Amino acid sequence: MGFERTVAEQHLANFELWHAEDMARTPEASDQDLARIKRFIDRANQRRNDLSEQCDVFLLNFLSQQNLPAPGAELHSESPGLILDRLSILSLKLFHTREEIDRPQAPPGHRERNLQRLSILVEQRDDLAACLDSLWQQVLKREKRFKLYRQLKMYNDPALNPAVYSAPARSSP
């Protein structure tokens, strides 16, 4: 899988998470539904994090061919993969806010509230995209560097999650 495909897969994971979280908030969701959705959310979130890391691996491999990032450059606290993840979430917020602007039978003031939200979200997306571009340009100029930050999630690893490895054996009803 190439870089562009990895970014698309990471965005798909955010899309799936968005909708799973909406399903979990449905008032008529049963306890069984919530348990199933929670497990899906955990798996999708792990996939999302793994793909964000994979974006950084691709970028670092590309840069290494040019002897970048420069070892002595100032370290940036956030990697491009994590910024791409935030941009993905912002794009979902933008999409759904635009849907709400034109929602039929919405209560009074709903459209105006969402137009205000849209303006804020567009500004945040533009700012974040500019920050990503700036970081990349600074890395290429040897002024900044980033490194791979492993998320090291513990909740999906049965060997690291005490709720799983310490769970008493359950008897059948």
PDB file of C-alpha atoms in Angstrom:
ATOM      1  CA  MET A   1       0.000   0.000   0.000  1.00  0.00           C
ATOM      2  CA  GLY A   2       1.395   3.417  -0.967  1.00  0.00           C
ATOM      3  CA  PHE A   3       1.277   6.720   0.885  1.00  0.00           C
ATOM      4  CA  GLU A   4      -1.882   8.065  -0.789  1.00  0.00           C
ATOM      5  CA  ARG A   5      -3.718   4.799  -0.180  1.00  0.00           C
ATOM      6  CA  THR A   6      -2.607   4.836   3.462  1.00  0.00           C
ATOM      7  CA  VAL A   7      -3.968   8.375   3.888  1.00  0.00           C
ATOM      8  CA  ALA A   8      -7.256   7.292   2.274  1.00  0.00           C
ATOM      9  CA  GLU A   9      -7.485   4.203   4.522  1.00  0.00           C
ATOM     10  CA  GLN A  10      -6.771   6.330   7.582  1.00  0.00           C
ATOM     11  CA  HIS A  11      -9.567   8.706   6.551  1.00  0.00           C
ATOM     12  CA  LEU A  12     -11.886   5.726   6.038  1.00  0.00           C
ATOM     13  CA  ALA A  13     -11.108   4.586   9.588  1.00  0.00           C
ATOM     14  CA  ASN A  14     -12.096   8.056  10.872  1.00  0.00           C
ATOM     15  CA  PHE A  15     -15.272   7.916   8.765  1.00  0.00           C
ATOM     16  CA  GLU A  16     -16.169   4.524  10.239  1.00  0.00           C
ATOM     17  CA  LEU A  17     -15.397   5.746  13.756  1.00  0.00           C
ATOM     18  CA  TRP A  18     -17.568   8.835  13.272  1.00  0.00           C
ATOM     19  CA  HIS A  19     -20.575   6.744  12.284  1.00  0.00           C
ATOM     20  CA  ALA A  20     -20.005   4.040  14.902  1.00  0.00           C
ATOM     21  CA  GLU A  21     -19.888   6.700  17.610  1.00  0.00           C
ATOM     22  CA  ASP A  22     -23.157   8.115  16.260  1.00  0.00           C
ATOM     23  CA  MET A  23     -24.716   4.624  16.481  1.00  0.00           C
ATOM     24  CA  ALA A  24     -23.552   4.343  20.096  1.00  0.00           C
ATOM     25  CA  ARG A  25     -25.376   7.590  20.890  1.00  0.00           C
ATOM     26  CA  THR A  26     -28.693   6.350  19.513  1.00  0.00           C
ATOM     27  CA  PRO A  27     -31.119   6.458  22.462  1.00  0.00           C
ATOM     28  CA  GLU A  28     -32.675   3.103  21.570  1.00  0.00           C
ATOM     29  CA  ALA A  29     -29.322   1.249  21.372  1.00  0.00           C
ATOM     30  CA  SER A  30     -29.399  -1.821  23.579  1.00  0.00           C
ATOM     31  CA  ASP A  31     -26.625  -2.810  25.955  1.00  0.00           C
ATOM     32  CA  GLN A  32     -25.721  -5.574  23.494  1.00  0.00           C
ATOM     33  CA  ASP A  33     -25.564  -3.018  20.651  1.00  0.00           C
ATOM     34  CA  LEU A  34     -23.345  -0.747  22.740  1.00  0.00           C
ATOM     35  CA  ALA A  35     -20.946  -3.566  23.601  1.00  0.00           C
ATOM     36  CA  ARG A  36     -20.682  -4.571  19.923  1.00  0.00           C
ATOM     37  CA  ILE A  37     -20.182  -0.956  18.829  1.00  0.00           C
ATOM     38  CA  LYS A  38     -17.571  -0.313  21.548  1.00  0.00           C
ATOM     39  CA  ARG A  39     -15.534  -3.292  20.372  1.00  0.00           C
ATOM     40  CA  PHE A  40     -15.774  -2.043  16.787  1.00  0.00           C
ATOM     41  CA  ILE A  41     -14.678   1.441  17.904  1.00  0.00           C
ATOM     42  CA  ASP A  42     -11.641  -0.028  19.676  1.00  0.00           C
ATOM     43  CA  ARG A  43     -10.603  -1.973  16.561  1.00  0.00           C
ATOM     44  CA  ALA A  44     -11.201   0.975  14.225  1.00  0.00           C
ATOM     45  CA  ASN A  45      -9.347   3.361  16.517  1.00  0.00           C
ATOM     46  CA  GLN A  46      -6.376   0.983  16.617  1.00  0.00           C
ATOM     47  CA  ARG A  47      -6.449   0.831  12.805  1.00  0.00           C
ATOM     48  CA  ARG A  48      -6.640   4.629  12.616  1.00  0.00           C
ATOM     49  CA  ASN A  49      -3.604   5.010  14.879  1.00  0.00           C
ATOM     50  CA  ASP A  50      -1.652   2.335  13.012  1.00  0.00           C
ATOM     51  CA  LEU A  51      -2.360   4.070   9.703  1.00  0.00           C
ATOM     52  CA  SER A  52      -1.311   7.479  11.074  1.00  0.00           C
ATOM     53  CA  GLU A  53       1.973   5.895  12.110  1.00  0.00           C
ATOM     54  CA  GLN A  54       2.298   4.260   8.686  1.00  0.00           C
ATOM     55  CA  CYS A  55       1.938   7.702   7.056  1.00  0.00           C
ATOM     56  CA  ASP A  56       4.935   8.855   9.085  1.00  0.00           C
ATOM     57  CA  VAL A  57       6.901   5.736   8.131  1.00  0.00           C
ATOM     58  CA  PHE A  58       6.298   6.484   4.435  1.00  0.00           C
ATOM     59  CA  LEU A  59       7.339  10.113   4.853  1.00  0.00           C
ATOM     60  CA  LEU A  60      10.424   9.280   6.908  1.00  0.00           C
ATOM     61  CA  ASN A  61      11.483   6.652   4.340  1.00  0.00           C
ATOM     62  CA  PHE A  62      11.067   9.225   1.568  1.00  0.00           C
ATOM     63  CA  LEU A  63      13.079  11.797   3.496  1.00  0.00           C
ATOM     64  CA  SER A  64      15.841   9.344   4.389  1.00  0.00           C
ATOM     65  CA  GLN A  65      16.674   9.075   0.673  1.00  0.00           C
ATOM     66  CA  GLN A  66      17.652  12.760   0.904  1.00  0.00           C
ATOM     67  CA  ASN A  67      19.452  12.417   4.247  1.00  0.00           C
ATOM     68  CA  LEU A  68      16.533  14.097   5.982  1.00  0.00           C
ATOM     69  CA  PRO A  69      15.252  14.977   8.454  1.00  0.00           C
ATOM     70  CA  ALA A  70      18.388  16.709   9.655  1.00  0.00           C
ATOM     71  CA  PRO A  71      19.435  15.167  13.003  1.00  0.00           C
ATOM     72  CA  GLY A  72      20.352  18.539  14.536  1.00  0.00           C
ATOM     73  CA  ALA A  73      17.194  20.325  13.417  1.00  0.00           C
ATOM     74  CA  GLU A  74      14.636  21.448  15.963  1.00  0.00           C
ATOM     75  CA  LEU A  75      12.200  18.664  16.827  1.00  0.00           C
ATOM     76  CA  HIS A  76       8.553  19.346  15.997  1.00  0.00           C
ATOM     77  CA  SER A  77       6.175  17.998  18.641  1.00  0.00           C
ATOM     78  CA  GLU A  78       3.621  16.584  16.213  1.00  0.00           C
ATOM     79  CA  SER A  79       4.269  14.352  13.240  1.00  0.00           C
ATOM     80  CA  PRO A  80       2.691  14.790   9.792  1.00  0.00           C
ATOM     81  CA  GLY A  81       0.742  11.552  10.271  1.00  0.00           C
ATOM     82  CA  LEU A  82      -0.921  12.962  13.370  1.00  0.00           C
ATOM     83  CA  ILE A  83      -1.650  16.251  11.590  1.00  0.00           C
ATOM     84  CA  LEU A  84      -3.188  14.320   8.682  1.00  0.00           C
ATOM     85  CA  ASP A  85      -5.381  12.521  11.209  1.00  0.00           C
ATOM     86  CA  ARG A  86      -6.586  15.841  12.614  1.00  0.00           C
ATOM     87  CA  LEU A  87      -7.233  17.135   9.080  1.00  0.00           C
ATOM     88  CA  SER A  88      -9.267  14.015   8.367  1.00  0.00           C
ATOM     89  CA  ILE A  89     -11.457  14.616  11.409  1.00  0.00           C
ATOM     90  CA  LEU A  90     -11.879  18.273  10.460  1.00  0.00           C
ATOM     91  CA  SER A  91     -12.995  17.258   6.967  1.00  0.00           C
ATOM     92  CA  LEU A  92     -15.673  15.023   8.497  1.00  0.00           C
ATOM     93  CA  LYS A  93     -16.836  17.883  10.714  1.00  0.00           C
ATOM     94  CA  LEU A  94     -16.976  20.167   7.677  1.00  0.00           C
ATOM     95  CA  PHE A  95     -18.985  17.646   5.658  1.00  0.00           C
ATOM     96  CA  HIS A  96     -21.528  17.024   8.393  1.00  0.00           C
ATOM     97  CA  THR A  97     -21.812  20.710   9.266  1.00  0.00           C
ATOM     98  CA  ARG A  98     -22.608  21.466   5.611  1.00  0.00           C
ATOM     99  CA  GLU A  99     -25.284  18.773   5.752  1.00  0.00           C
ATOM    100  CA  GLU A 100     -26.786  20.433   8.829  1.00  0.00           C
ATOM    101  CA  ILE A 101     -26.856  23.843   7.143  1.00  0.00           C
ATOM    102  CA  ASP A 102     -29.280  22.509   4.538  1.00  0.00           C
ATOM    103  CA  ARG A 103     -31.212  20.072   6.740  1.00  0.00           C
ATOM    104  CA  PRO A 104     -34.942  20.270   6.039  1.00  0.00           C
ATOM    105  CA  GLN A 105     -37.242  20.866   9.008  1.00  0.00           C
ATOM    106  CA  ALA A 106     -34.377  21.986  11.246  1.00  0.00           C
ATOM    107  CA  PRO A 107     -35.387  24.173  14.188  1.00  0.00           C
ATOM    108  CA  PRO A 108     -35.172  27.963  13.922  1.00  0.00           C
ATOM    109  CA  GLY A 109     -31.614  29.277  14.180  1.00  0.00           C
ATOM    110  CA  HIS A 110     -30.113  25.905  13.267  1.00  0.00           C
ATOM    111  CA  ARG A 111     -28.867  27.009   9.856  1.00  0.00           C
ATOM    112  CA  GLU A 112     -27.301  30.180  11.254  1.00  0.00           C
ATOM    113  CA  ARG A 113     -25.585  28.307  14.096  1.00  0.00           C
ATOM    114  CA  ASN A 114     -24.113  25.843  11.634  1.00  0.00           C
ATOM    115  CA  LEU A 115     -22.972  28.594   9.269  1.00  0.00           C
ATOM    116  CA  GLN A 116     -21.002  30.008  12.206  1.00  0.00           C
ATOM    117  CA  ARG A 117     -19.593  26.560  12.980  1.00  0.00           C
ATOM    118  CA  LEU A 118     -18.654  26.128   9.325  1.00  0.00           C
ATOM    119  CA  SER A 119     -16.717  29.378   9.312  1.00  0.00           C
ATOM    120  CA  ILE A 120     -14.743  28.302  12.383  1.00  0.00           C
ATOM    121  CA  LEU A 121     -14.078  24.838  10.981  1.00  0.00           C
ATOM    122  CA  VAL A 122     -12.874  26.195   7.621  1.00  0.00           C
ATOM    123  CA  GLU A 123     -10.468  28.518   9.425  1.00  0.00           C
ATOM    124  CA  GLN A 124      -9.194  25.683  11.617  1.00  0.00           C
ATOM    125  CA  ARG A 125      -8.758  23.380   8.613  1.00  0.00           C
ATOM    126  CA  ASP A 126      -6.913  26.077   6.649  1.00  0.00           C
ATOM    127  CA  ASP A 127      -4.673  26.876   9.621  1.00  0.00           C
ATOM    128  CA  LEU A 128      -3.833  23.228  10.190  1.00  0.00           C
ATOM    129  CA  ALA A 129      -3.158  22.578   6.490  1.00  0.00           C
ATOM    130  CA  ALA A 130      -0.845  25.618   6.440  1.00  0.00           C
ATOM    131  CA  CYS A 131       0.957  24.291   9.527  1.00  0.00           C
ATOM    132  CA  LEU A 132       1.471  20.921   7.838  1.00  0.00           C
ATOM    133  CA  ASP A 133       2.817  22.621   4.722  1.00  0.00           C
ATOM    134  CA  SER A 134       5.093  24.830   6.805  1.00  0.00           C
ATOM    135  CA  LEU A 135       6.437  21.853   8.748  1.00  0.00           C
ATOM    136  CA  TRP A 136       7.167  19.978   5.532  1.00  0.00           C
ATOM    137  CA  GLN A 137       8.957  22.973   4.012  1.00  0.00           C
ATOM    138  CA  GLN A 138      11.018  23.431   7.178  1.00  0.00           C
ATOM    139  CA  VAL A 139      11.972  19.742   7.170  1.00  0.00           C
ATOM    140  CA  LEU A 140      13.114  20.023   3.557  1.00  0.00           C
ATOM    141  CA  LYS A 141      15.176  23.103   4.492  1.00  0.00           C
ATOM    142  CA  ARG A 142      16.755  21.134   7.386  1.00  0.00           C
ATOM    143  CA  GLU A 143      15.268  23.550   9.946  1.00  0.00           C
ATOM    144  CA  LYS A 144      12.822  21.121  11.599  1.00  0.00           C
ATOM    145  CA  ARG A 145      12.541  17.416  12.065  1.00  0.00           C
ATOM    146  CA  PHE A 146       9.892  15.026  13.234  1.00  0.00           C
ATOM    147  CA  LYS A 147      10.033  11.453  14.272  1.00  0.00           C
ATOM    148  CA  LEU A 148       7.726   8.508  14.454  1.00  0.00           C
ATOM    149  CA  TYR A 149       5.653   8.598  17.622  1.00  0.00           C
ATOM    150  CA  ARG A 150       4.261   5.170  18.363  1.00  0.00           C
ATOM    151  CA  GLN A 151       0.874   5.336  20.056  1.00  0.00           C
ATOM    152  CA  LEU A 152       1.487   2.064  21.909  1.00  0.00           C
ATOM    153  CA  LYS A 153      -2.187   1.573  22.686  1.00  0.00           C
ATOM    154  CA  MET A 154      -2.739  -0.948  25.437  1.00  0.00           C
ATOM    155  CA  TYR A 155      -6.484  -1.529  25.344  1.00  0.00           C
ATOM    156  CA  ASN A 156      -6.427  -3.885  22.346  1.00  0.00           C
ATOM    157  CA  ASP A 157      -3.527  -5.989  23.604  1.00  0.00           C
ATOM    158  CA  PRO A 158      -4.719  -8.817  25.875  1.00  0.00           C
ATOM    159  CA  ALA A 159      -1.213  -9.111  27.345  1.00  0.00           C
ATOM    160  CA  LEU A 160      -1.219  -5.443  28.436  1.00  0.00           C
ATOM    161  CA  ASN A 161      -4.829  -4.780  29.424  1.00  0.00           C
ATOM    162  CA  PRO A 162      -5.500  -5.832  33.038  1.00  0.00           C
ATOM    163  CA  ALA A 163      -9.243  -5.866  32.387  1.00  0.00           C
ATOM    164  CA  VAL A 164      -8.586  -8.664  29.904  1.00  0.00           C
ATOM    165  CA  TYR A 165      -5.718 -10.662  31.434  1.00  0.00           C
ATOM    166  CA  SER A 166      -7.134 -10.414  34.979  1.00  0.00           C
ATOM    167  CA  ALA A 167     -10.708 -11.160  34.007  1.00  0.00           C
ATOM    168  CA  PRO A 168     -12.173 -14.017  36.054  1.00  0.00           C
ATOM    169  CA  ALA A 169     -13.511 -16.908  34.031  1.00  0.00           C
ATOM    170  CA  ARG A 170     -17.213 -16.437  33.461  1.00  0.00           C
ATOM    171  CA  SER A 171     -19.594 -19.295  33.853  1.00  0.00           C
ATOM    172  CA  SER A 172     -22.443 -19.828  31.441  1.00  0.00           C
ATOM    173  CA  PRO A 173     -25.922 -18.777  32.585  1.00  0.00           C
TER     174      PRO A 173
END
